[in-house]
Amino acid sequence: MPTTSTPAATTASSRSRWVALGVLATGMLMTILDGSIVTVAMPAIQSDLGFTPVGLSWVVNAYLVAFGSLLLLAGRLGDLIGRKRMFLAGTGVFTAASLLAGVATSPGLLIAARFLQGVGSAMASAVSLGILVTLFTAPRERAKAIAVFSFTGAAGASIGQVLGGVLTEALTWNWIFFINLPIGIAALLVALPALPDDRGPGLKAGGGADVIGALLVTGGLTLGIYAVLTIEEYGAASAHTLGLGALSLALLAGFLVRQARTPNPLMPLRILRSRSVAGANLVQMLMVAALFSFQILVALYMQKVLGYGAARTGLAMLPAAVAIGAVSLTVSTRLITRFGERNVLLAGLALLVGVLGLLTRVPVNASYVTDLLPVMLLAAGFGLALPALTSLGMSGAKEEDAGLASGLFNTTQQIGMALGIAVLATLAASRTETLTAAGRPAAEALTSGYHLAFAVGAALVLAAFAVALTVLRQPNRGETTGKGRKGRAAKEREARSQGERRQETGPREPLERPDRVSAPAV
């Protein structure tokens, strides 16, 4: 007789999966918060520890270099030694590094602590999506879980700015790091029983001996991200930038050649043969690069042009987080199920073009209600775009490659962020300097610089829209004979019919290969 689960067991299993999702979302929240919470505390950190202007940038850059360069390696190692082990180790490293950052009394110690935070964040976040897609295999449940996870990432930056401003003004900058301690410890305690145990095939069986490949990709990403982050300091056409860029590309090219030839690759190139995986990662890189101008430059505009303080700036950004959360958690799953990931992604990108288009028109003496609040509300497009994009980015990966696909998705996100910081900030600063030298008022020159960055950001989102429209395809649903509810009903009737036939005639071949991660339903 076939084995069936009791309702109590099924409920318990479902509850434990959602608890595990809460742990993964908490880990993501710490990572995102740490990337944004520090931005509003930078003046206080500089004053207290005596940072130089160039040295202060490395409070952010040290984290980004470590985080972005280790994601791909951490994701693959998670597949080999166990994704739960990698998540626990990364969360532990991040929590300990947060304590070190909070007690830092010199620039060098704080930068070292930030680098370690980036290492821990890479280890934990690289495998988070891989754990999620293996926990939630039912299409509708997976879409809902990804929506929750995406909300954490999308709204976390705005929440970080609010929290950073409040903690810095009410207490001291040290507390932006101390706040991670109770969160990290709680996440570890809950993760131990909640996350599924997965041993992985081991380093020898999974190709972990490809040390050369690991060194090539980590070195290439490190140099590339470093070169991009220092463009503003050295210039895009400087020997420093061009030399590091060329060396980075050479190392990454060598990595790809090695992966194509070695019998046990660190990153099997089969993962890039999926149009969904490759296209979604390219769309994400363009979208994140553009949205840096929304996340950071809008905050700078409020502080430098409108004269907002840190806490007021964070609160002014809060409606964006609320709008993103409302869309991610309430309607994105239903829209994806009804219209499909690709169509929802296109709708979200269209809204984001509107966000940046409106920002190109903000005046020097802006009214928050009429000039900025509509922009914050339209940011809900990110709540549509990111869950759909995440589903597409993970749908083409096999289960044994889930950690790698997760690491790759996070890596392209960090590359996009670094490009956004370098390109958009440099363009804005250059326009501002030109107008200031011509005798224009400081506020007017700053606003014009931000306008240019917003316009370029809008162009990047339009490019992401074009890639999504031409490269991404709606996943093939096979038996689905119609669209929307009728198509789903037909598929469900067919599944019930096949189930009844299996009970009558005995077991048959499974409907899906068990070694594949099933794609989210549309």
Short mmCIF file of C-alpha atoms in Angstrom, two decimals, residues 127-441:
data_model
loop_
_atom_site.label_atom_id
_atom_site.label_comp_id
_atom_site.label_asym_id
_atom_site.label_seq_id
_atom_site.Cartn_x
_atom_site.Cartn_y
_atom_site.Cartn_z
CA VAL A 127 23.30 29.17 -0.30
CA SER A 128 20.06 30.75 0.96
CA LEU A 129 18.15 30.55 -2.32
CA GLY A 130 19.51 27.04 -2.86
CA ILE A 131 18.03 25.92 0.46
CA LEU A 132 14.76 27.71 -0.30
CA VAL A 133 14.10 26.07 -3.67
CA THR A 134 14.78 22.60 -2.26
CA LEU A 135 12.46 23.25 0.70
CA PHE A 136 9.55 24.53 -1.39
CA THR A 137 8.97 22.36 -4.44
CA ALA A 138 5.23 22.98 -4.93
CA PRO A 139 4.94 25.79 -7.50
CA ARG A 140 2.52 28.03 -5.60
CA GLU A 141 4.31 27.59 -2.26
CA ARG A 142 7.66 28.30 -3.88
CA ALA A 143 6.34 31.48 -5.49
CA LYS A 144 5.05 32.64 -2.10
CA ALA A 145 8.33 31.77 -0.37
CA ILE A 146 10.38 33.62 -2.99
CA ALA A 147 8.07 36.63 -2.61
CA VAL A 148 8.77 36.72 1.14
CA PHE A 149 12.51 36.29 0.56
CA SER A 150 12.54 38.97 -2.15
CA PHE A 151 10.67 41.42 0.06
CA THR A 152 13.39 41.03 2.67
CA GLY A 153 16.04 41.95 0.14
CA ALA A 154 14.08 44.73 -1.57
CA ALA A 155 12.82 46.49 1.55
CA GLY A 156 15.85 45.77 3.74
CA ALA A 157 17.85 48.63 2.26
CA SER A 158 15.19 51.20 3.13
CA ILE A 159 14.73 49.71 6.59
CA GLY A 160 18.50 49.87 7.07
CA GLN A 161 18.55 53.59 6.32
CA VAL A 162 15.78 54.22 8.85
CA LEU A 163 17.41 52.05 11.51
CA GLY A 164 20.87 53.47 10.84
CA GLY A 165 19.67 57.03 11.22
CA VAL A 166 17.76 56.34 14.43
CA LEU A 167 20.56 54.33 16.09
CA THR A 168 23.26 56.83 15.12
CA GLU A 169 21.34 59.84 16.39
CA ALA A 170 19.82 58.21 19.49
CA LEU A 171 22.88 56.18 20.57
CA THR A 172 26.24 55.92 18.74
CA TRP A 173 27.40 54.51 15.40
CA ASN A 174 28.69 51.38 17.20
CA TRP A 175 25.12 50.19 17.64
CA ILE A 176 24.59 49.74 13.91
CA PHE A 177 26.89 46.72 14.32
CA PHE A 178 25.84 45.63 17.83
CA ILE A 179 22.26 45.27 16.57
CA ASN A 180 23.42 42.24 14.55
CA LEU A 181 24.44 40.27 17.66
CA PRO A 182 21.01 39.26 19.03
CA ILE A 183 19.69 38.74 15.50
CA GLY A 184 22.63 36.55 14.48
CA ILE A 185 22.56 34.46 17.67
CA ALA A 186 18.80 33.91 17.38
CA ALA A 187 19.18 32.93 13.71
CA LEU A 188 21.83 30.34 14.62
CA LEU A 189 19.76 28.82 17.43
CA VAL A 190 16.65 28.51 15.24
CA ALA A 191 18.57 27.38 12.15
CA LEU A 192 20.12 24.34 13.86
CA PRO A 193 16.81 22.42 14.14
CA ALA A 194 14.88 24.21 11.37
CA LEU A 195 17.12 23.93 8.30
CA PRO A 196 17.22 20.57 6.53
CA ASP A 197 20.34 18.46 6.93
CA ASP A 198 22.17 17.98 3.63
CA ARG A 199 25.60 16.41 3.59
CA GLY A 200 26.52 16.97 -0.04
CA PRO A 201 28.75 14.61 -2.03
CA GLY A 202 31.91 15.95 -0.41
CA LEU A 203 34.85 17.85 -1.81
CA LYS A 204 36.48 14.91 -3.60
CA ALA A 205 33.28 13.67 -5.19
CA GLY A 206 32.08 17.13 -6.22
CA GLY A 207 35.19 18.58 -7.76
CA GLY A 208 36.32 20.57 -4.75
CA ALA A 209 39.91 19.81 -5.71
CA ASP A 210 39.70 22.46 -8.43
CA VAL A 211 41.77 24.86 -6.36
CA ILE A 212 43.06 26.61 -9.49
CA GLY A 213 39.52 27.36 -10.62
CA ALA A 214 38.64 28.72 -7.19
CA LEU A 215 41.69 30.99 -7.19
CA LEU A 216 40.98 32.23 -10.72
CA VAL A 217 37.35 33.18 -10.12
CA THR A 218 37.92 34.67 -6.66
CA GLY A 219 40.94 36.67 -7.83
CA GLY A 220 39.17 37.84 -10.98
CA LEU A 221 36.06 38.99 -9.13
CA THR A 222 38.09 40.65 -6.37
CA LEU A 223 40.21 42.68 -8.82
CA GLY A 224 37.21 43.54 -10.98
CA ILE A 225 35.07 44.79 -8.11
CA TYR A 226 38.02 46.69 -6.65
CA ALA A 227 38.72 48.35 -10.02
CA VAL A 228 35.09 49.41 -10.39
CA LEU A 229 34.82 50.74 -6.84
CA THR A 230 37.95 52.91 -7.24
CA ILE A 231 36.97 54.48 -10.59
CA GLU A 232 35.89 57.68 -8.86
CA GLU A 233 39.27 57.95 -7.13
CA TYR A 234 41.57 57.07 -10.06
CA GLY A 235 39.42 57.74 -13.14
CA ALA A 236 37.92 55.34 -15.68
CA ALA A 237 40.74 55.78 -18.21
CA SER A 238 43.61 55.64 -15.72
CA ALA A 239 46.35 53.02 -15.92
CA HIS A 240 45.23 51.75 -12.50
CA THR A 241 41.65 51.08 -13.61
CA LEU A 242 42.47 49.74 -17.08
CA GLY A 243 45.27 47.50 -15.79
CA LEU A 244 43.18 45.96 -13.03
CA GLY A 245 40.22 45.60 -15.38
CA ALA A 246 42.31 43.79 -17.98
CA LEU A 247 43.82 41.47 -15.38
CA SER A 248 40.38 40.74 -13.94
CA LEU A 249 38.98 39.85 -17.36
CA ALA A 250 41.99 37.63 -18.08
CA LEU A 251 41.54 35.72 -14.82
CA LEU A 252 37.79 35.27 -15.40
CA ALA A 253 38.41 34.14 -18.99
CA GLY A 254 40.97 31.63 -17.70
CA PHE A 255 38.39 30.42 -15.19
CA LEU A 256 35.79 29.81 -17.91
CA VAL A 257 38.32 27.96 -20.08
CA ARG A 258 39.29 25.76 -17.15
CA GLN A 259 35.65 25.02 -16.29
CA ALA A 260 35.06 23.85 -19.85
CA ARG A 261 38.04 21.45 -19.72
CA THR A 262 38.38 20.15 -16.18
CA PRO A 263 36.47 16.92 -15.37
CA ASN A 264 35.30 18.29 -12.00
CA PRO A 265 34.53 21.99 -12.55
CA LEU A 266 33.87 24.41 -9.74
CA MET A 267 31.11 25.95 -11.87
CA PRO A 268 29.66 23.52 -14.43
CA LEU A 269 29.00 25.66 -17.49
CA ARG A 270 25.77 23.78 -18.10
CA ILE A 271 24.13 26.24 -15.70
CA LEU A 272 24.61 29.05 -18.22
CA ARG A 273 22.94 27.10 -21.04
CA SER A 274 19.55 27.87 -19.51
CA ARG A 275 18.09 31.01 -21.07
CA SER A 276 16.20 31.64 -17.84
CA VAL A 277 19.35 31.53 -15.69
CA ALA A 278 21.58 33.54 -18.06
CA GLY A 279 18.90 36.07 -19.00
CA ALA A 280 17.69 36.61 -15.44
CA ASN A 281 21.22 37.26 -14.21
CA LEU A 282 21.84 39.82 -16.98
CA VAL A 283 18.52 41.56 -16.26
CA GLN A 284 19.36 41.66 -12.56
CA MET A 285 22.79 43.20 -13.17
CA LEU A 286 21.27 46.03 -15.23
CA MET A 287 18.35 46.58 -12.85
CA VAL A 288 20.45 46.67 -9.68
CA ALA A 289 22.98 49.03 -11.27
CA ALA A 290 20.13 51.41 -12.11
CA LEU A 291 18.44 51.18 -8.75
CA PHE A 292 21.58 52.20 -6.91
CA SER A 293 20.59 55.68 -8.06
CA PHE A 294 17.28 55.29 -6.27
CA GLN A 295 18.58 53.72 -3.06
CA ILE A 296 21.64 55.94 -2.49
CA LEU A 297 21.40 59.07 -4.62
CA VAL A 298 17.87 59.90 -3.47
CA ALA A 299 19.11 59.77 0.12
CA LEU A 300 22.04 62.03 -0.78
CA TYR A 301 19.67 64.43 -2.55
CA MET A 302 17.50 64.65 0.56
CA GLN A 303 20.47 65.32 2.83
CA LYS A 304 22.66 67.58 0.64
CA VAL A 305 19.98 69.49 -1.27
CA LEU A 306 16.88 69.42 0.92
CA GLY A 307 18.79 69.49 4.22
CA TYR A 308 17.22 66.38 5.80
CA GLY A 309 18.95 64.73 8.76
CA ALA A 310 19.84 61.02 8.91
CA ALA A 311 16.68 59.92 10.75
CA ARG A 312 14.38 62.09 8.62
CA THR A 313 15.95 60.72 5.45
CA GLY A 314 15.37 57.16 6.61
CA LEU A 315 11.74 57.89 7.49
CA ALA A 316 11.22 59.62 4.14
CA MET A 317 12.37 56.41 2.40
CA LEU A 318 10.05 54.25 4.50
CA PRO A 319 7.00 54.46 2.17
CA ALA A 320 9.11 52.79 -0.51
CA ALA A 321 9.79 49.84 1.82
CA VAL A 322 6.09 49.64 2.73
CA ALA A 323 5.02 49.73 -0.93
CA ILE A 324 7.56 47.07 -1.89
CA GLY A 325 6.49 44.88 1.01
CA ALA A 326 2.77 45.25 0.29
CA VAL A 327 3.24 44.19 -3.32
CA SER A 328 5.76 41.41 -2.62
CA LEU A 329 3.76 39.79 0.16
CA THR A 330 0.18 40.25 -1.06
CA VAL A 331 -0.15 40.35 -4.84
CA SER A 332 3.09 39.24 -6.51
CA THR A 333 2.47 35.51 -5.99
CA ARG A 334 -1.06 35.74 -7.39
CA LEU A 335 0.06 37.79 -10.37
CA ILE A 336 2.93 35.41 -11.13
CA THR A 337 0.55 32.45 -10.90
CA ARG A 338 -1.98 34.16 -13.15
CA PHE A 339 0.22 35.87 -15.75
CA GLY A 340 3.64 34.21 -15.45
CA GLU A 341 7.04 35.35 -14.19
CA ARG A 342 8.12 37.03 -17.43
CA ASN A 343 5.02 39.22 -17.77
CA VAL A 344 5.12 40.29 -14.11
CA LEU A 345 8.82 41.11 -14.46
CA LEU A 346 8.10 43.30 -17.48
CA ALA A 347 5.35 45.15 -15.60
CA GLY A 348 7.68 45.73 -12.63
CA LEU A 349 10.45 47.06 -14.87
CA ALA A 350 8.01 49.43 -16.56
CA LEU A 351 7.08 50.89 -13.16
CA LEU A 352 10.78 51.31 -12.29
CA VAL A 353 11.34 53.27 -15.51
CA GLY A 354 8.59 55.57 -14.26
CA VAL A 355 10.34 55.92 -10.88
CA LEU A 356 13.61 57.08 -12.39
CA GLY A 357 11.85 59.18 -15.01
CA LEU A 358 10.08 61.16 -12.29
CA LEU A 359 13.35 61.61 -10.42
CA THR A 360 14.92 63.33 -13.43
CA ARG A 361 12.44 66.16 -12.81
CA VAL A 362 12.80 66.75 -9.05
CA PRO A 363 13.43 70.45 -8.34
CA VAL A 364 15.93 72.06 -5.98
CA ASN A 365 13.16 73.07 -3.57
CA ALA A 366 11.13 69.86 -3.72
CA SER A 367 7.95 69.18 -1.79
CA TYR A 368 8.03 65.71 -0.30
CA VAL A 369 4.30 65.07 -0.78
CA THR A 370 4.09 66.13 -4.43
CA ASP A 371 7.61 65.45 -5.73
CA LEU A 372 8.97 62.48 -3.75
CA LEU A 373 6.07 60.51 -2.26
CA PRO A 374 4.75 59.39 -5.70
CA VAL A 375 8.26 58.10 -6.47
CA MET A 376 8.31 56.10 -3.22
CA LEU A 377 4.96 54.52 -4.02
CA LEU A 378 5.95 53.61 -7.59
CA ALA A 379 8.92 51.73 -6.10
CA ALA A 380 6.36 48.96 -5.63
CA GLY A 381 7.54 47.90 -9.08
CA PHE A 382 10.58 46.41 -7.37
CA GLY A 383 8.19 44.21 -5.36
CA LEU A 384 6.89 42.85 -8.66
CA ALA A 385 10.18 42.56 -10.52
CA LEU A 386 12.43 40.89 -7.95
CA PRO A 387 10.28 37.85 -7.02
CA ALA A 388 9.60 37.12 -10.69
CA LEU A 389 13.27 37.58 -11.57
CA THR A 390 14.40 35.34 -8.71
CA SER A 391 12.02 32.58 -9.81
CA LEU A 392 13.35 32.76 -13.36
CA GLY A 393 16.95 32.85 -12.18
CA MET A 394 16.57 29.67 -10.11
CA SER A 395 14.13 27.74 -12.32
CA GLY A 396 16.71 26.34 -14.73
CA ALA A 397 19.08 24.90 -12.09
CA LYS A 398 19.24 21.25 -11.10
CA GLU A 399 18.88 20.47 -7.41
CA GLU A 400 22.57 19.58 -7.06
CA ASP A 401 23.43 23.00 -8.55
CA ALA A 402 20.99 25.01 -6.42
CA GLY A 403 23.73 26.51 -4.24
CA LEU A 404 25.79 27.44 -7.30
CA ALA A 405 22.78 29.09 -8.98
CA SER A 406 22.06 30.98 -5.76
CA GLY A 407 25.68 32.14 -5.53
CA LEU A 408 25.69 33.19 -9.19
CA PHE A 409 22.46 35.16 -8.74
CA ASN A 410 23.89 37.00 -5.73
CA THR A 411 27.20 37.57 -7.53
CA THR A 412 25.59 39.35 -10.47
CA GLN A 413 23.63 41.43 -7.97
CA GLN A 414 26.86 42.61 -6.34
CA ILE A 415 28.51 43.27 -9.70
CA GLY A 416 25.51 45.36 -10.72
CA MET A 417 25.67 47.27 -7.43
CA ALA A 418 29.40 47.96 -7.87
CA LEU A 419 28.84 49.16 -11.45
CA GLY A 420 26.00 51.39 -10.29
CA ILE A 421 28.16 52.92 -7.57
CA ALA A 422 31.04 53.55 -9.96
CA VAL A 423 29.21 54.75 -13.05
CA LEU A 424 26.27 56.70 -11.66
CA ALA A 425 28.12 58.31 -8.76
CA THR A 426 30.97 59.32 -11.07
CA LEU A 427 28.59 60.84 -13.64
CA ALA A 428 26.72 62.77 -10.96
CA ALA A 429 29.95 64.07 -9.38
CA SER A 430 31.38 65.09 -12.75
CA ARG A 431 28.28 67.07 -13.76
CA THR A 432 28.18 68.73 -10.33
CA GLU A 433 31.85 69.77 -10.51
CA THR A 434 31.40 71.20 -14.01
CA LEU A 435 28.41 73.32 -12.99
CA THR A 436 30.02 74.43 -9.74
CA ALA A 437 33.11 75.58 -11.65
CA ALA A 438 30.81 77.55 -13.95
CA GLY A 439 29.44 79.46 -10.95
CA ARG A 440 26.11 77.69 -10.44
CA PRO A 441 24.76 77.44 -6.84
#
